């Protein structure tokens, strides 16, 4: 019990909806956040498309997950990062991305943090385990 | 860090992306269809050649190379087996570039 | 060292299950502990006793069952399994269905988690 919290990182590299990986990966994050671990989530490559605002899956008949992503902060998942290069390569800007919650006090929207690959690479090296989802 | 890549570089950008994050001193293990990235003389060989030049160690799983009749691998790529894979995992934190 | 392994793809269709099995056998031969094996996504299909491959092919479910018999904790994710029609009645012996909390504990307790998938 005296051990410090283990750092667990999730990397999301696949686009949403074409396969179930992003959806079932989200289920893992929500469960794991309830445990005593230091969770972070990194969206890179096509994974950044999972964070694009305005997804409408009604016509597919597939349950979407945009609403859940919109309240990640409420699930105690606050460390959410986007790889800048992946985002820019896809013609996206920070404004295109979903809000993941709002600040309790100021009610300001909380957005995923856009960071450079080098910084993410350094963060990866600090993790106890990294789960690709 | 150990990075595992299991996709052909002709199919998918996993190897490309991995190289963007990997640092000097890191290791990359190519397995499954990832071993096509270790083949010499292909249009994608420069990816692994570039990694080696950046002092990233590159390994390819021999069982996957043999299964695919890949005999000509890039100079500097170390061919390993599952036991070697285990040793790499024990020695490094790992990220699977699925 | 304590290792955990996660498998995301179904049997035969993808090499993930074979790679994971070969990795685990090599790790055991070197004296490492396998903290657990977790099947997720289509990986849950790896341990159904309904599979009946040709005799000259490997029997993937039986292979996992034998590893389970040796004492390794093999867990099939309940949420992923229910979605795909995998229930206790169709499982090979020595594997169990449980929740994502098991994956969490493996990720926390194992020194390394190795993921095999697509």
Short mmCIF file of C-alpha atoms in Angstrom, two decimals:
data_model
loop_
_atom_site.label_atom_id
_atom_site.label_comp_id
_atom_site.label_asym_id
_atom_site.label_seq_id
_atom_site.Cartn_x
_atom_site.Cartn_y
_atom_site.Cartn_z
CA UNK A 1 0.00 0.00 0.00
CA UNK A 2 2.95 2.27 0.61
CA UNK A 3 3.97 2.11 -3.05
CA UNK A 4 3.34 5.15 -5.15
CA UNK A 5 0.67 5.05 -7.83
CA UNK A 6 1.68 3.17 -10.95
CA UNK A 7 1.71 5.19 -14.16
CA UNK A 8 -0.41 3.58 -16.84
CA UNK A 9 -0.66 5.17 -20.29
CA UNK A 10 -3.14 4.40 -23.03
CA UNK A 11 -2.25 5.10 -26.62
CA UNK A 12 -5.06 5.44 -29.16
CA UNK A 13 -3.80 5.14 -32.73
CA UNK A 14 -6.80 3.82 -34.64
CA UNK A 15 -9.69 5.80 -36.14
CA UNK A 16 -13.16 5.40 -34.62
CA UNK A 17 -16.13 3.36 -35.96
CA UNK A 18 -14.40 1.38 -38.73
CA UNK A 19 -13.42 -1.09 -36.02
CA UNK A 20 -14.45 -1.52 -32.38
CA UNK A 21 -10.99 -0.86 -30.92
CA UNK A 22 -11.57 2.75 -29.89
CA UNK A 23 -14.97 1.98 -28.38
CA UNK A 24 -13.89 -1.03 -26.34
CA UNK A 25 -10.66 0.78 -25.48
CA UNK A 26 -12.74 3.55 -23.93
CA UNK A 27 -14.49 0.98 -21.72
CA UNK A 28 -11.09 -0.07 -20.38
CA UNK A 29 -10.11 3.51 -19.60
CA UNK A 30 -13.32 4.19 -17.70
CA UNK A 31 -12.85 1.07 -15.55
CA UNK A 32 -9.15 1.62 -14.96
CA UNK A 33 -9.70 5.21 -13.89
CA UNK A 34 -11.62 3.89 -10.88
CA UNK A 35 -8.48 2.13 -9.64
CA UNK A 36 -5.51 3.54 -7.83
CA UNK A 37 -3.32 4.29 -10.83
CA UNK A 38 -1.97 7.41 -12.51
CA UNK A 39 -3.78 7.26 -15.87
CA UNK A 40 -2.95 9.18 -19.03
CA UNK A 41 -4.35 8.87 -22.54
CA UNK A 42 -2.51 9.82 -25.72
CA UNK A 43 -4.21 10.20 -29.08
CA UNK A 44 -1.83 9.80 -31.99
CA UNK A 45 -1.95 8.88 -35.68
CA UNK A 46 -5.55 8.14 -36.77
CA UNK A 47 -6.48 8.07 -33.09
CA UNK A 48 -6.85 11.86 -33.20
CA UNK A 49 -9.91 11.34 -35.41
CA UNK A 50 -11.59 9.73 -32.40
CA UNK A 51 -11.50 13.16 -30.75
CA UNK A 52 -12.98 15.08 -33.68
CA UNK A 53 -16.07 16.97 -32.54
CA UNK A 54 -19.41 16.48 -34.27
CA UNK A 55 -19.45 12.68 -34.77
CA UNK A 56 -22.93 11.39 -35.61
CA UNK A 57 -23.25 7.59 -35.76
CA UNK A 58 -27.06 7.43 -35.81
CA UNK A 59 -27.32 6.43 -39.48
CA UNK A 60 -24.81 3.63 -38.92
CA UNK A 61 -26.89 2.21 -36.12
CA UNK A 62 -23.73 2.15 -34.01
CA UNK A 63 -23.68 3.57 -30.52
CA UNK A 64 -21.29 6.52 -30.51
CA UNK A 65 -19.05 7.60 -27.68
CA UNK A 66 -18.66 11.32 -28.19
CA UNK A 67 -20.82 12.03 -25.14
CA UNK A 68 -18.57 9.89 -22.94
CA UNK A 69 -15.43 11.52 -24.27
CA UNK A 70 -17.10 14.83 -23.45
CA UNK A 71 -17.04 13.99 -19.74
CA UNK A 72 -13.73 12.11 -19.39
CA UNK A 73 -12.73 14.57 -16.69
CA UNK A 74 -15.75 13.45 -14.62
CA UNK A 75 -14.34 9.91 -14.78
CA UNK A 76 -11.10 11.24 -13.27
CA UNK A 77 -9.27 11.01 -16.60
CA UNK A 78 -7.62 14.40 -16.78
CA UNK A 79 -4.32 13.69 -18.48
CA UNK A 80 -5.42 13.59 -22.09
CA UNK A 81 -2.88 14.41 -24.77
CA UNK A 82 -2.90 14.78 -28.54
CA UNK A 83 0.18 14.37 -30.69
CA UNK A 84 0.63 17.67 -32.52
CA UNK A 85 2.15 16.17 -35.67
CA UNK A 86 -0.65 13.61 -36.03
CA UNK A 87 -3.25 16.36 -35.62
CA UNK A 88 -1.64 18.73 -38.08
CA UNK A 89 -1.00 16.00 -40.66
CA UNK A 90 -4.75 15.44 -40.70
CA UNK A 91 -5.58 19.09 -41.20
CA UNK A 92 -7.08 19.40 -37.74
CA UNK A 93 -6.63 22.17 -35.20
CA UNK A 94 -7.30 22.25 -31.46
CA UNK A 95 -10.67 23.86 -32.16
CA UNK A 96 -11.76 20.77 -34.11
CA UNK A 97 -11.31 18.56 -31.07
CA UNK A 98 -13.84 17.54 -28.45
CA UNK A 99 -13.99 19.16 -25.08
CA UNK A 100 -13.40 16.51 -22.39
CA UNK A 101 -15.11 18.27 -19.49
CA UNK A 102 -15.34 21.57 -17.74
CA UNK A 103 -13.51 23.16 -14.87
CA UNK A 104 -15.51 22.72 -11.65
CA UNK A 105 -14.94 26.27 -10.49
CA UNK A 106 -14.74 28.39 -13.62
CA UNK A 107 -16.92 26.17 -15.86
CA UNK A 108 -14.31 26.75 -18.56
CA UNK A 109 -14.16 23.89 -21.07
CA UNK A 110 -11.22 21.50 -20.63
CA UNK A 111 -9.58 20.41 -23.86
CA UNK A 112 -7.06 17.67 -24.55
CA UNK A 113 -3.53 19.02 -24.39
CA UNK A 114 -1.69 19.17 -27.71
CA UNK A 115 1.98 18.26 -27.27
CA UNK A 116 5.00 17.48 -29.41
CA UNK A 117 6.13 13.94 -30.20
CA UNK A 118 9.40 14.41 -28.32
CA UNK A 119 7.57 15.30 -25.12
CA UNK A 120 5.22 12.34 -25.55
CA UNK A 121 8.18 10.06 -26.21
CA UNK A 122 9.72 11.17 -22.91
CA UNK A 123 6.41 10.58 -21.11
CA UNK A 124 6.16 7.08 -22.58
CA UNK A 125 9.54 6.18 -21.15
CA UNK A 126 8.32 7.10 -17.64
CA UNK A 127 5.34 4.73 -17.62
CA UNK A 128 4.97 1.54 -15.62
CA UNK A 129 2.98 0.01 -18.50
CA UNK A 130 1.53 1.29 -21.76
CA UNK A 131 -1.64 -0.19 -23.20
CA UNK A 132 -2.33 0.33 -26.88
CA UNK A 133 -6.05 0.79 -27.44
CA UNK B 1 12.12 1.71 -24.58
CA UNK B 2 11.24 -1.28 -26.70
CA UNK B 3 8.85 -0.62 -29.57
CA UNK B 4 7.16 -3.55 -31.29
CA UNK B 5 5.87 -3.14 -34.84
CA UNK B 6 3.79 -5.88 -36.46
CA UNK B 7 2.62 -4.21 -39.67
CA UNK B 8 4.21 -4.15 -43.09
CA UNK B 9 5.48 -0.63 -43.82
CA UNK B 10 3.80 -0.93 -47.21
CA UNK B 11 0.42 -1.38 -45.55
CA UNK B 12 0.42 0.96 -42.64
CA UNK B 13 2.33 3.84 -41.01
CA UNK B 14 3.10 2.07 -37.70
CA UNK B 15 6.83 1.86 -38.35
CA UNK B 16 6.91 5.44 -39.57
CA UNK B 17 5.13 6.70 -36.46
CA UNK B 18 7.21 4.57 -34.16
CA UNK B 19 10.35 6.12 -35.62
CA UNK B 20 9.02 9.59 -34.92
CA UNK B 21 8.81 8.76 -31.20
CA UNK B 22 11.79 6.46 -30.77
CA UNK B 23 14.99 7.90 -29.34
CA UNK B 24 18.63 6.93 -29.68
CA UNK B 25 19.26 3.93 -27.47
CA UNK B 26 15.72 2.57 -27.95
CA UNK B 27 15.07 -0.79 -29.55
CA UNK B 28 12.53 -1.72 -32.19
CA UNK B 29 11.40 -5.32 -32.64
CA UNK B 30 9.81 -6.13 -35.98
CA UNK B 31 7.49 -9.15 -35.80
CA UNK B 32 4.62 -10.70 -37.76
CA UNK B 33 4.10 -8.62 -40.93
CA UNK B 34 6.39 -6.01 -39.39
CA UNK B 35 9.40 -8.03 -40.56
CA UNK B 36 8.83 -6.78 -44.12
CA UNK B 37 10.32 -3.55 -42.82
CA UNK B 38 13.62 -5.38 -42.27
CA UNK B 39 13.95 -6.48 -45.91
CA UNK B 40 16.82 -4.90 -47.79
CA UNK B 41 16.49 -3.30 -51.19
CA UNK B 42 12.84 -2.29 -50.91
CA UNK B 43 11.27 1.15 -51.26
CA UNK B 44 10.71 1.08 -47.49
CA UNK B 45 14.21 -0.06 -46.46
CA UNK B 46 15.27 3.56 -45.80
CA UNK B 47 12.96 3.61 -42.75
CA UNK B 48 14.97 1.00 -40.86
CA UNK B 49 18.27 2.22 -42.32
CA UNK B 50 17.46 5.68 -40.97
CA UNK B 51 16.61 4.25 -37.56
CA UNK B 52 19.93 2.40 -37.41
CA UNK B 53 21.74 5.60 -38.37
CA UNK B 54 20.01 7.31 -35.42
CA UNK B 55 21.48 4.68 -33.05
CA UNK B 56 18.18 2.89 -32.62
CA UNK B 57 18.65 -0.87 -32.39
CA UNK B 58 16.47 -2.84 -34.76
CA UNK B 59 15.61 -6.51 -34.28
CA UNK B 60 13.54 -8.82 -36.48
CA UNK B 61 11.93 -12.05 -35.32
CA UNK B 62 13.61 -14.89 -37.19
CA UNK B 63 10.53 -17.14 -37.13
CA UNK B 64 8.53 -14.46 -38.94
CA UNK B 65 11.33 -13.82 -41.45
CA UNK B 66 11.62 -17.53 -42.29
CA UNK B 67 7.87 -17.96 -42.61
CA UNK B 68 7.88 -15.18 -45.21
CA UNK B 69 11.00 -16.37 -47.06
CA UNK B 70 12.77 -13.12 -46.18
CA UNK B 71 16.47 -13.87 -46.42
CA UNK B 72 17.98 -10.52 -47.37
CA UNK B 73 17.74 -8.23 -44.39
CA UNK B 74 19.15 -4.74 -43.91
CA UNK B 75 22.71 -4.75 -42.59
CA UNK B 76 22.67 -3.94 -38.90
CA UNK B 77 19.30 -5.52 -38.21
CA UNK B 78 19.74 -8.21 -35.59
CA UNK B 79 17.77 -11.38 -36.07
CA UNK B 80 16.36 -12.74 -32.84
CA UNK B 81 14.05 -15.47 -31.54
CA UNK B 82 11.23 -15.54 -28.97
CA UNK B 83 13.76 -15.95 -26.17
CA UNK B 84 15.49 -12.80 -27.43
CA UNK B 85 12.09 -11.08 -27.55
CA UNK B 86 11.61 -11.97 -23.87
CA UNK B 87 15.04 -10.57 -23.00
CA UNK B 88 14.19 -7.31 -24.79
CA UNK B 89 10.94 -7.02 -22.84
CA UNK B 90 12.71 -7.68 -19.55
CA UNK B 91 15.35 -5.05 -20.32
CA UNK B 92 12.96 -2.30 -21.51
CA UNK B 93 9.61 -0.65 -21.00
CA UNK B 94 7.49 -1.62 -23.98
CA UNK B 95 4.99 -0.02 -26.36
CA UNK B 96 3.20 -2.07 -29.00
CA UNK B 97 2.52 0.00 -32.11
CA UNK B 98 -0.70 -1.83 -32.99
CA UNK C 1 10.26 -10.84 -13.81
CA UNK C 2 6.46 -10.67 -13.68
CA UNK C 3 4.97 -10.45 -17.16
CA UNK C 4 1.37 -10.05 -18.31
CA UNK C 5 0.10 -10.64 -21.82
CA UNK C 6 -2.92 -9.19 -23.54
CA UNK C 7 -4.38 -10.65 -26.75
CA UNK C 8 -6.78 -8.65 -28.89
CA UNK C 9 -7.37 -10.79 -31.97
CA UNK C 10 -9.21 -14.02 -32.62
CA UNK C 11 -7.48 -17.34 -33.39
CA UNK C 12 -6.28 -18.41 -36.85
CA UNK C 13 -7.41 -15.17 -38.50
CA UNK C 14 -4.48 -13.24 -37.07
CA UNK C 15 -0.98 -14.20 -35.92
CA UNK C 16 -1.41 -12.38 -32.58
CA UNK C 17 -2.47 -15.51 -30.69
CA UNK C 18 0.47 -17.53 -32.04
CA UNK C 19 2.99 -14.77 -31.32
CA UNK C 20 1.67 -14.44 -27.78
CA UNK C 21 1.82 -18.19 -27.21
CA UNK C 22 5.39 -18.44 -28.49
CA UNK C 23 6.40 -15.46 -26.39
CA UNK C 24 4.87 -16.94 -23.24
CA UNK C 25 6.50 -20.34 -23.77
CA UNK C 26 9.88 -18.62 -24.16
CA UNK C 27 9.29 -16.50 -21.05
CA UNK C 28 8.37 -19.56 -18.99
CA UNK C 29 11.43 -21.41 -20.27
CA UNK C 30 13.53 -18.54 -18.97
CA UNK C 31 11.92 -18.80 -15.55
CA UNK C 32 9.79 -15.66 -15.69
CA UNK C 33 6.40 -15.51 -14.01
CA UNK C 34 3.32 -14.94 -16.14
CA UNK C 35 1.11 -12.79 -13.92
CA UNK C 36 -1.85 -13.31 -16.24
CA UNK C 37 -3.14 -13.56 -19.77
CA UNK C 38 -6.07 -11.35 -20.75
CA UNK C 39 -8.26 -11.80 -23.84
CA UNK C 40 -10.01 -8.69 -25.13
CA UNK C 41 -11.79 -7.56 -28.32
CA UNK C 42 -12.09 -10.57 -30.69
CA UNK C 43 -9.38 -12.23 -28.60
CA UNK C 44 -12.19 -13.76 -26.54
CA UNK C 45 -12.71 -16.31 -29.36
CA UNK C 46 -9.36 -17.93 -28.54
CA UNK C 47 -10.71 -20.09 -25.76
CA UNK C 48 -13.96 -21.55 -27.04
CA UNK C 49 -14.16 -25.34 -27.02
CA UNK C 50 -16.44 -25.16 -30.05
CA UNK C 51 -13.43 -24.71 -32.34
CA UNK C 52 -12.49 -27.86 -34.22
CA UNK C 53 -9.50 -27.24 -36.47
CA UNK C 54 -8.14 -29.87 -38.90
CA UNK C 55 -6.01 -32.49 -37.13
CA UNK C 56 -2.78 -31.35 -38.76
CA UNK C 57 -3.22 -27.82 -37.44
CA UNK C 58 -2.57 -26.46 -33.96
CA UNK C 59 -5.55 -26.44 -31.59
CA UNK C 60 -5.35 -22.91 -30.27
CA UNK C 61 -7.98 -23.19 -27.52
CA UNK C 62 -6.42 -26.39 -26.14
CA UNK C 63 -3.01 -24.74 -26.11
CA UNK C 64 -4.34 -21.93 -23.92
CA UNK C 65 -6.19 -24.41 -21.74
CA UNK C 66 -2.96 -26.33 -21.11
CA UNK C 67 -1.22 -23.14 -20.05
CA UNK C 68 -4.13 -22.46 -17.72
CA UNK C 69 -3.76 -25.95 -16.27
CA UNK C 70 -0.15 -25.15 -15.42
CA UNK C 71 -1.46 -22.48 -13.07
CA UNK C 72 -1.42 -19.32 -15.18
CA UNK C 73 -4.45 -17.08 -14.66
CA UNK C 74 -6.19 -16.80 -18.04
CA UNK C 75 -8.98 -14.26 -18.12
CA UNK C 76 -11.57 -13.54 -20.79
CA UNK C 77 -13.14 -10.09 -20.58
CA UNK C 78 -16.81 -10.44 -19.69
CA UNK C 79 -17.98 -7.35 -21.58
CA UNK C 80 -16.17 -8.33 -24.77
CA UNK C 81 -17.26 -11.97 -24.38
CA UNK C 82 -20.96 -11.24 -23.88
CA UNK C 83 -21.01 -9.08 -26.96
CA UNK C 84 -19.61 -11.99 -28.99
CA UNK C 85 -21.57 -14.89 -27.55
CA UNK C 86 -18.75 -16.30 -25.48
CA UNK C 87 -20.12 -17.62 -22.18
CA UNK C 88 -18.89 -20.04 -19.48
CA UNK C 89 -20.58 -23.00 -21.19
CA UNK C 90 -18.40 -22.74 -24.31
CA UNK C 91 -15.05 -22.14 -22.60
CA UNK C 92 -12.25 -24.69 -22.54
CA UNK C 93 -11.19 -25.71 -18.99
CA UNK C 94 -8.70 -23.65 -16.96
CA UNK C 95 -9.74 -20.22 -18.21
CA UNK C 96 -12.25 -17.88 -16.61
CA UNK C 97 -14.50 -14.99 -17.52
CA UNK C 98 -14.06 -11.86 -15.46
CA UNK C 99 -14.08 -8.10 -15.65
CA UNK C 100 -11.75 -5.38 -16.80
CA UNK C 101 -10.66 -4.97 -13.20
CA UNK C 102 -8.54 -8.07 -13.79
CA UNK C 103 -6.79 -6.36 -16.68
CA UNK C 104 -6.23 -3.36 -14.45
CA UNK C 105 -4.64 -5.47 -11.73
CA UNK C 106 -2.40 -7.16 -14.29
CA UNK C 107 -1.32 -3.78 -15.67
CA UNK C 108 -0.51 -2.56 -12.18
CA UNK C 109 1.07 -5.71 -10.73
CA UNK C 110 3.05 -6.97 -13.71
CA UNK C 111 6.44 -5.44 -14.39
CA UNK C 112 5.67 -5.56 -18.09
CA UNK C 113 2.48 -5.90 -20.08
CA UNK C 114 2.98 -7.14 -23.62
CA UNK C 115 0.15 -6.62 -26.08
CA UNK C 116 -0.50 -8.71 -29.16
CA UNK C 117 -3.10 -7.54 -31.63
CA UNK C 118 -3.77 -6.02 -35.00
#
